[in-house]
PDB file of C-alpha atoms and ligand atoms in Angstrom:
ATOM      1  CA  UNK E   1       0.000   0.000   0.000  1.00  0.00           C
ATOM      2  CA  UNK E   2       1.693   3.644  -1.269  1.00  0.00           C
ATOM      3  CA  UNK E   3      -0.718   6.646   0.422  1.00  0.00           C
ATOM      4  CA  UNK E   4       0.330   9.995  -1.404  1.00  0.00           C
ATOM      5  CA  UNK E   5      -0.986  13.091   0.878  1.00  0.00           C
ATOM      6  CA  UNK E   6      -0.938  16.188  -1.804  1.00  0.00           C
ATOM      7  CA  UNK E   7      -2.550  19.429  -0.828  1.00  0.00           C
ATOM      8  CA  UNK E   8      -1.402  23.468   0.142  1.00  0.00           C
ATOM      9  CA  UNK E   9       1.137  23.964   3.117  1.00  0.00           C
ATOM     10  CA  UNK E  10      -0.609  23.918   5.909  1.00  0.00           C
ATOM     11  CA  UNK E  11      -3.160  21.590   4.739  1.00  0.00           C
ATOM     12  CA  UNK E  12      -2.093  18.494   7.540  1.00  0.00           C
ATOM     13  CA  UNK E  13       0.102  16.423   5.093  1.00  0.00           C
ATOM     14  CA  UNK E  14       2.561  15.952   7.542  1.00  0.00           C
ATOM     15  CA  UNK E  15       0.392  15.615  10.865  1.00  0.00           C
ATOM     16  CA  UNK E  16      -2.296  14.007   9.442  1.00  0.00           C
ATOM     17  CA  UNK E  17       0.681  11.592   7.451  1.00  0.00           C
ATOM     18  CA  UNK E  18       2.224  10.584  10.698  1.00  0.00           C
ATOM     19  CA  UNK E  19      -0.813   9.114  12.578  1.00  0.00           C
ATOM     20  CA  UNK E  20      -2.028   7.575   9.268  1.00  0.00           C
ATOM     21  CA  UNK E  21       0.975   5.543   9.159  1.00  0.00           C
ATOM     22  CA  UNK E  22       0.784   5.142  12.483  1.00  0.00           C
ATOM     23  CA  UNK E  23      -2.322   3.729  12.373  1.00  0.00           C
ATOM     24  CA  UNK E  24      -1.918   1.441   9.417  1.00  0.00           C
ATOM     25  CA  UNK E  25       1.347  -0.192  10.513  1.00  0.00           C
ATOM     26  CA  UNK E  26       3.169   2.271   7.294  1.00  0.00           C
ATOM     27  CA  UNK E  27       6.019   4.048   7.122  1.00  0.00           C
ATOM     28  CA  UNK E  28       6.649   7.707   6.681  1.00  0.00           C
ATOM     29  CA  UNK E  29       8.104   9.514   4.110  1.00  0.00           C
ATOM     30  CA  UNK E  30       8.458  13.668   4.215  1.00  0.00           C
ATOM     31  CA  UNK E  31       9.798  14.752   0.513  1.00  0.00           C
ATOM     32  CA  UNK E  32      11.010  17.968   1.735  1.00  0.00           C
ATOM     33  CA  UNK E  33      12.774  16.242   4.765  1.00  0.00           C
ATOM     34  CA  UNK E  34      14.754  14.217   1.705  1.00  0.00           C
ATOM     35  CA  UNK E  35      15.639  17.374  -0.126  1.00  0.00           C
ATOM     36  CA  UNK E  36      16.875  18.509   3.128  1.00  0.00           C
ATOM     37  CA  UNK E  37      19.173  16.410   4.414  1.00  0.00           C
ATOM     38  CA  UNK E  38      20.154  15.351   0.619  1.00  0.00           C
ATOM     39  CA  UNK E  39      21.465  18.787  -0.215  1.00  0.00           C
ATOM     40  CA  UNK E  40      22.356  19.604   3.736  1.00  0.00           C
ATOM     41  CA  UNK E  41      20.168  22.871   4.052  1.00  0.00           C
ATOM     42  CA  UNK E  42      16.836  24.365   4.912  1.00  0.00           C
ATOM     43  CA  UNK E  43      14.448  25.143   2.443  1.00  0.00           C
ATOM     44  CA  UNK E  44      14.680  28.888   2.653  1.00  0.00           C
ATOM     45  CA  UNK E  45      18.304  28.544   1.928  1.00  0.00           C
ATOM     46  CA  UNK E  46      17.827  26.264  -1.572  1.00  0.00           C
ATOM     47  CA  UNK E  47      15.385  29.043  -2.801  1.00  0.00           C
ATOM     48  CA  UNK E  48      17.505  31.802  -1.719  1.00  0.00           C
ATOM     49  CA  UNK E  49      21.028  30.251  -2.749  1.00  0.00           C
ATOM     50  CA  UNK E  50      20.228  28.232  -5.359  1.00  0.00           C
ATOM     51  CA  UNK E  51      16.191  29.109  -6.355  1.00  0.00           C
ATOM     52  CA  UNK E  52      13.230  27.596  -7.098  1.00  0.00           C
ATOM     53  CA  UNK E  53      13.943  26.311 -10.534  1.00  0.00           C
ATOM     54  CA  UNK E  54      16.805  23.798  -8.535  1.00  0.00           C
ATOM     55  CA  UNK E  55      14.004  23.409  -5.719  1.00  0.00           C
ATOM     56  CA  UNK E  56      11.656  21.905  -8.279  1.00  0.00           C
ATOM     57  CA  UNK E  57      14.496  19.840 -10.271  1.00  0.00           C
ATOM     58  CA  UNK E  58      15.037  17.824  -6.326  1.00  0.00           C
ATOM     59  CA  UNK E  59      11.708  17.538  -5.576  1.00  0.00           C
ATOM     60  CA  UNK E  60      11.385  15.788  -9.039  1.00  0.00           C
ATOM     61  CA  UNK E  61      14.094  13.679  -8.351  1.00  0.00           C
ATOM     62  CA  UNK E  62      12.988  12.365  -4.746  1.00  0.00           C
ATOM     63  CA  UNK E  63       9.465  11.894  -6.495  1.00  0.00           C
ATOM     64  CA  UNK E  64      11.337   9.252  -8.988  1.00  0.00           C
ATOM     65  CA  UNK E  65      13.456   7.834  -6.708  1.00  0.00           C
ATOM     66  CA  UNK E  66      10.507   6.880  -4.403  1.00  0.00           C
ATOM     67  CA  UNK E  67       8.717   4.842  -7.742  1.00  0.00           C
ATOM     68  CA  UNK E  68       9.672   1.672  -5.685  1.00  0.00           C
ATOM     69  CA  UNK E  69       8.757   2.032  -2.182  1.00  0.00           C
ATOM     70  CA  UNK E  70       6.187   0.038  -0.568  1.00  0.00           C
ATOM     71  CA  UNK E  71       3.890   0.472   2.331  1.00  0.00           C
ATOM     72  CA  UNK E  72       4.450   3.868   3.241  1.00  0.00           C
ATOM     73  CA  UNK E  73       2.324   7.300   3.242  1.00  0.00           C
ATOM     74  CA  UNK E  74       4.134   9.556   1.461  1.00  0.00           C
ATOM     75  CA  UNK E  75       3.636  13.003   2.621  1.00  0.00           C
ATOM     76  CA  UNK E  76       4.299  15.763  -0.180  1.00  0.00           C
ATOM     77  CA  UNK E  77       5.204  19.486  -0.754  1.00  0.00           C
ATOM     78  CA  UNK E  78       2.571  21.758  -1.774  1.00  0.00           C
ATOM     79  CA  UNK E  79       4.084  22.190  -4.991  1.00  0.00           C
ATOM     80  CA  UNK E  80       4.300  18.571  -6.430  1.00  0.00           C
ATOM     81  CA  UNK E  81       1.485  18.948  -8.531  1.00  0.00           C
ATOM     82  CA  UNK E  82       3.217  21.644 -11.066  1.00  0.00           C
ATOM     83  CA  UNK E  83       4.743  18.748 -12.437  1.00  0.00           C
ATOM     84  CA  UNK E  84       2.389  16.131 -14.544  1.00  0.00           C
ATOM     85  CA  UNK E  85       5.828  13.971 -14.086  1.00  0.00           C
ATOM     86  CA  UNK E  86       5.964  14.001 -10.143  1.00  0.00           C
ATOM     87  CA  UNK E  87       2.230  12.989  -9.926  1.00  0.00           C
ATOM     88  CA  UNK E  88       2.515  10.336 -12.336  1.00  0.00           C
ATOM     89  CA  UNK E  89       6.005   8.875 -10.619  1.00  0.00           C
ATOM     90  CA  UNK E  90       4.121   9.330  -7.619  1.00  0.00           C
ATOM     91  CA  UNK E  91       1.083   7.561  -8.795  1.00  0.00           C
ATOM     92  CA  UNK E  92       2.395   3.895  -9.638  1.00  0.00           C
ATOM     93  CA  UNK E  93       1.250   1.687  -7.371  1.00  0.00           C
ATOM     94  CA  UNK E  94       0.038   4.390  -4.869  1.00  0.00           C
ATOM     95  CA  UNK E  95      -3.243   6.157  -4.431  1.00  0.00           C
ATOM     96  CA  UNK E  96      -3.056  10.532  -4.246  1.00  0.00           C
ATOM     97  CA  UNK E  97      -5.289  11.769  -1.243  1.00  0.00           C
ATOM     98  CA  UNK E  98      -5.743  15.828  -1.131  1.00  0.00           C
ATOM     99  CA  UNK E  99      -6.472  17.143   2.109  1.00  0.00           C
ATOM    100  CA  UNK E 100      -8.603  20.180   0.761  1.00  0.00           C
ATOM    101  CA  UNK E 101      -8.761  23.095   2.997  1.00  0.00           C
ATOM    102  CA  UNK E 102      -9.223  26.620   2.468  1.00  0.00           C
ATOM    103  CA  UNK E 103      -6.937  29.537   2.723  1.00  0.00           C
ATOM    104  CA  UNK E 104      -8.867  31.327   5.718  1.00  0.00           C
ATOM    105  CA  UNK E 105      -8.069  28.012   7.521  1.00  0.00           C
ATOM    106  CA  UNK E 106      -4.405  27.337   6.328  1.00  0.00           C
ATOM    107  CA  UNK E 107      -3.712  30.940   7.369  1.00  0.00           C
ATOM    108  CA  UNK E 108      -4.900  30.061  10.608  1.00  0.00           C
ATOM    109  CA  UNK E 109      -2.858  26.828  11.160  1.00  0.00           C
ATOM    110  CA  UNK E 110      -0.079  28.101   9.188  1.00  0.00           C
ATOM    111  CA  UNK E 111       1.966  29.139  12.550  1.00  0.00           C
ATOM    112  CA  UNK E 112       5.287  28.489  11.462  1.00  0.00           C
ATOM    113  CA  UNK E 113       6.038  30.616   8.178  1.00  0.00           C
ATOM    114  CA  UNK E 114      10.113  30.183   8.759  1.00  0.00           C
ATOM    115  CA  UNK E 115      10.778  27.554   6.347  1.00  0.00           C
ATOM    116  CA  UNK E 116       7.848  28.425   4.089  1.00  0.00           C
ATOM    117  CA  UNK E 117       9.662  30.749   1.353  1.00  0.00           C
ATOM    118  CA  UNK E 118       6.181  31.041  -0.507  1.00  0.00           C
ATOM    119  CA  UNK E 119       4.138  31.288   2.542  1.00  0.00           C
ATOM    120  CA  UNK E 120       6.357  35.095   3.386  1.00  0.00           C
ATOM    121  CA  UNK E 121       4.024  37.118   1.545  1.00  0.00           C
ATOM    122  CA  UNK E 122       0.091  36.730   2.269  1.00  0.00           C
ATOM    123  CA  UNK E 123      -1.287  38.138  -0.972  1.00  0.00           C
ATOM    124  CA  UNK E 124       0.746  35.888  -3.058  1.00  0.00           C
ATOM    125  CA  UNK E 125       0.161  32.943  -1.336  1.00  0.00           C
ATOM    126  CA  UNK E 126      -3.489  33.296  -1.716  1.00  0.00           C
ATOM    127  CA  UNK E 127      -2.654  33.966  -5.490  1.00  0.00           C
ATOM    128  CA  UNK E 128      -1.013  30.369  -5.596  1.00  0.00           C
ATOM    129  CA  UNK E 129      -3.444  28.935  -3.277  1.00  0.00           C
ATOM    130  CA  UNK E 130      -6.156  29.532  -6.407  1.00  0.00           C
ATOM    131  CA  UNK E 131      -3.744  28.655  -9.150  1.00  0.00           C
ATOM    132  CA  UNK E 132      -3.274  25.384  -7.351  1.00  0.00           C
ATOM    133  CA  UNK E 133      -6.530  24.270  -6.366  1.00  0.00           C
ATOM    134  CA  UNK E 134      -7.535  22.550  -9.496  1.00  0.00           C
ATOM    135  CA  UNK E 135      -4.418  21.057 -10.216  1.00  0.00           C
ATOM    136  CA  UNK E 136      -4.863  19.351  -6.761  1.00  0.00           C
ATOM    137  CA  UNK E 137      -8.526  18.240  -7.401  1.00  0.00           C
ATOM    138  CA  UNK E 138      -7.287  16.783 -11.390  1.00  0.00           C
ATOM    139  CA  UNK E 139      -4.621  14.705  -9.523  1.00  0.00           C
ATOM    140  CA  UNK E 140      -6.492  13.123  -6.444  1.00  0.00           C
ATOM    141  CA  UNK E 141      -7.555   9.533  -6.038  1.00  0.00           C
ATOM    142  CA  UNK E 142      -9.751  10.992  -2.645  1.00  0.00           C
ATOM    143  CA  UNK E 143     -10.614  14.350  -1.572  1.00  0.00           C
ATOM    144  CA  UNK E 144     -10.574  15.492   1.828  1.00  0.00           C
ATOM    145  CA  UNK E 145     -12.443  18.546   3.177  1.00  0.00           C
ATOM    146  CA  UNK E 146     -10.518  20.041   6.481  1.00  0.00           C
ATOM    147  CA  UNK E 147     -11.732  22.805   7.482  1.00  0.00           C
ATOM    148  CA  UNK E 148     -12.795  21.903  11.089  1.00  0.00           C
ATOM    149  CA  UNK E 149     -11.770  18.628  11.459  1.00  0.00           C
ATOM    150  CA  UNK E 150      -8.737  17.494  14.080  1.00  0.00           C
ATOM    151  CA  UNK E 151      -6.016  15.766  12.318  1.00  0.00           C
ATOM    152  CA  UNK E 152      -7.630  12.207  14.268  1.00  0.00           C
ATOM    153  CA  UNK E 153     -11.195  12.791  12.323  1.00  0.00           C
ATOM    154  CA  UNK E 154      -9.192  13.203   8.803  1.00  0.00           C
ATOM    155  CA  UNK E 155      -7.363  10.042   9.757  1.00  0.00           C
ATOM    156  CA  UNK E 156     -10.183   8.546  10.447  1.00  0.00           C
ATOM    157  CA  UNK E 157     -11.892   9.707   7.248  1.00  0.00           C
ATOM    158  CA  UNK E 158      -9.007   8.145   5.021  1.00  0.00           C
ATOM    159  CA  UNK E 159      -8.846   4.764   6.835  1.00  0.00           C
ATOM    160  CA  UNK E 160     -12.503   4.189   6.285  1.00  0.00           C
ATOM    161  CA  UNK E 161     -12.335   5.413   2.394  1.00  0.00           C
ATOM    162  CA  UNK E 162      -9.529   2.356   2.082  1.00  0.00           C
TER     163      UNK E 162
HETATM  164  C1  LIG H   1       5.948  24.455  -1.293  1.00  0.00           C
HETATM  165  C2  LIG H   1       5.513  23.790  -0.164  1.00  0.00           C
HETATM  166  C3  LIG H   1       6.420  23.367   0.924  1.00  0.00           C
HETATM  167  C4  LIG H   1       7.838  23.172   0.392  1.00  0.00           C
HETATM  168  C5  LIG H   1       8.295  24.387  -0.345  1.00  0.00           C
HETATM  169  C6  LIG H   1       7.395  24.735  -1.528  1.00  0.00           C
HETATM  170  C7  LIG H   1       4.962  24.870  -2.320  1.00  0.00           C
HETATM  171  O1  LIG H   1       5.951  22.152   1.520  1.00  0.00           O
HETATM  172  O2  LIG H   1       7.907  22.039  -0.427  1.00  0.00           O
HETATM  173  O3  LIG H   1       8.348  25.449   0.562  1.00  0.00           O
HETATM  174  O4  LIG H   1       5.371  25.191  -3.458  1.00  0.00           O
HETATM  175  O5  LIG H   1       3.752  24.859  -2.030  1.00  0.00           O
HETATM  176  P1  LIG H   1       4.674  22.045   2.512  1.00  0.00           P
HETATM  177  O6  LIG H   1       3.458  21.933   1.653  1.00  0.00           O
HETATM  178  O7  LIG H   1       4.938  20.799   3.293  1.00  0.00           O
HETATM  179  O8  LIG H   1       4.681  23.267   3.356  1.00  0.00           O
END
């Protein structure tokens, strides 16, 4: 079993990835913990020392390299989807969940902005936030909803969808 969380920042990927696999004996994979340690820096850095563009080319990479892993939820950045290449590496053998929630909600949750380069500046998050929304919905196996819900009642939600 391969559970791929996709959704904005702040949307629960990671908490709501952790009891998942918690919960269904899986393992737990963050992408942007991979890019991380593989290139020895925080996020903020790579898009300030190196940009985006070389953001995007690792977060392509991790999504290939993880093709052949097995019984794990896979918890995602919120920009995986702006490659039809990531989603479709992602995709064999696994099952893309988006945990839809809207912006009033992420801003809410959102508490830590420090290693969220394109979370710095409100009015352009929002801006992505609606450019992304339908690539999300195109690319999920399951949707979500939220807004409202503890991280335990979206678990919940999932488990009983699989
Ligand atoms: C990004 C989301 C982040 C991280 C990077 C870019 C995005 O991950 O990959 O800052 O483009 O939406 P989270 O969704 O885990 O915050």
């Amino acid at each position: 079993m391969k559970l791929i969380l996709i959704g904005f920042m702040g949307s629960g990927k990671t908490t709501v990835g952790c009891l998942l696999a918690q919960k269904l004996g899986l393992g737990v994979i963050e992408m942007d913990d991979l890019i991380i340690k593989k290139e020895g820096k925080n996020i903020n850095k790579i898009f300030a020392e190196d940009g985006e563009a070389r953001f995007r080319e690792l977060e392509s990479q991790i999504a290939k390299d993880l093709v052949k892993k097995e019984n794990v939820v896979i918890s995602t950045g919120g920009g995986v989807v702006i490659k039809a290449e990531n989603i479709e590496n992602l995709k064999i053998n696994g099952k893309t969940i988006f945990l839809r929630t809207s912006f009033l909600e992420i801003k809410k949750r959102l508490t830590n902005i420090e290693d969220r380069p394109l979370f710095k500046d409100k009015i352009s998050a929002e801006k992505l936030f609606n450019s992304r929304q339908k690539l999300y919905e195109k690319n999920a196996d399951l949707i979500v909803d939220t807004d409202g819900k503890s991280v335990e009642e979206v678990t919940y939600e999932i488990i009983s969808q699989n």
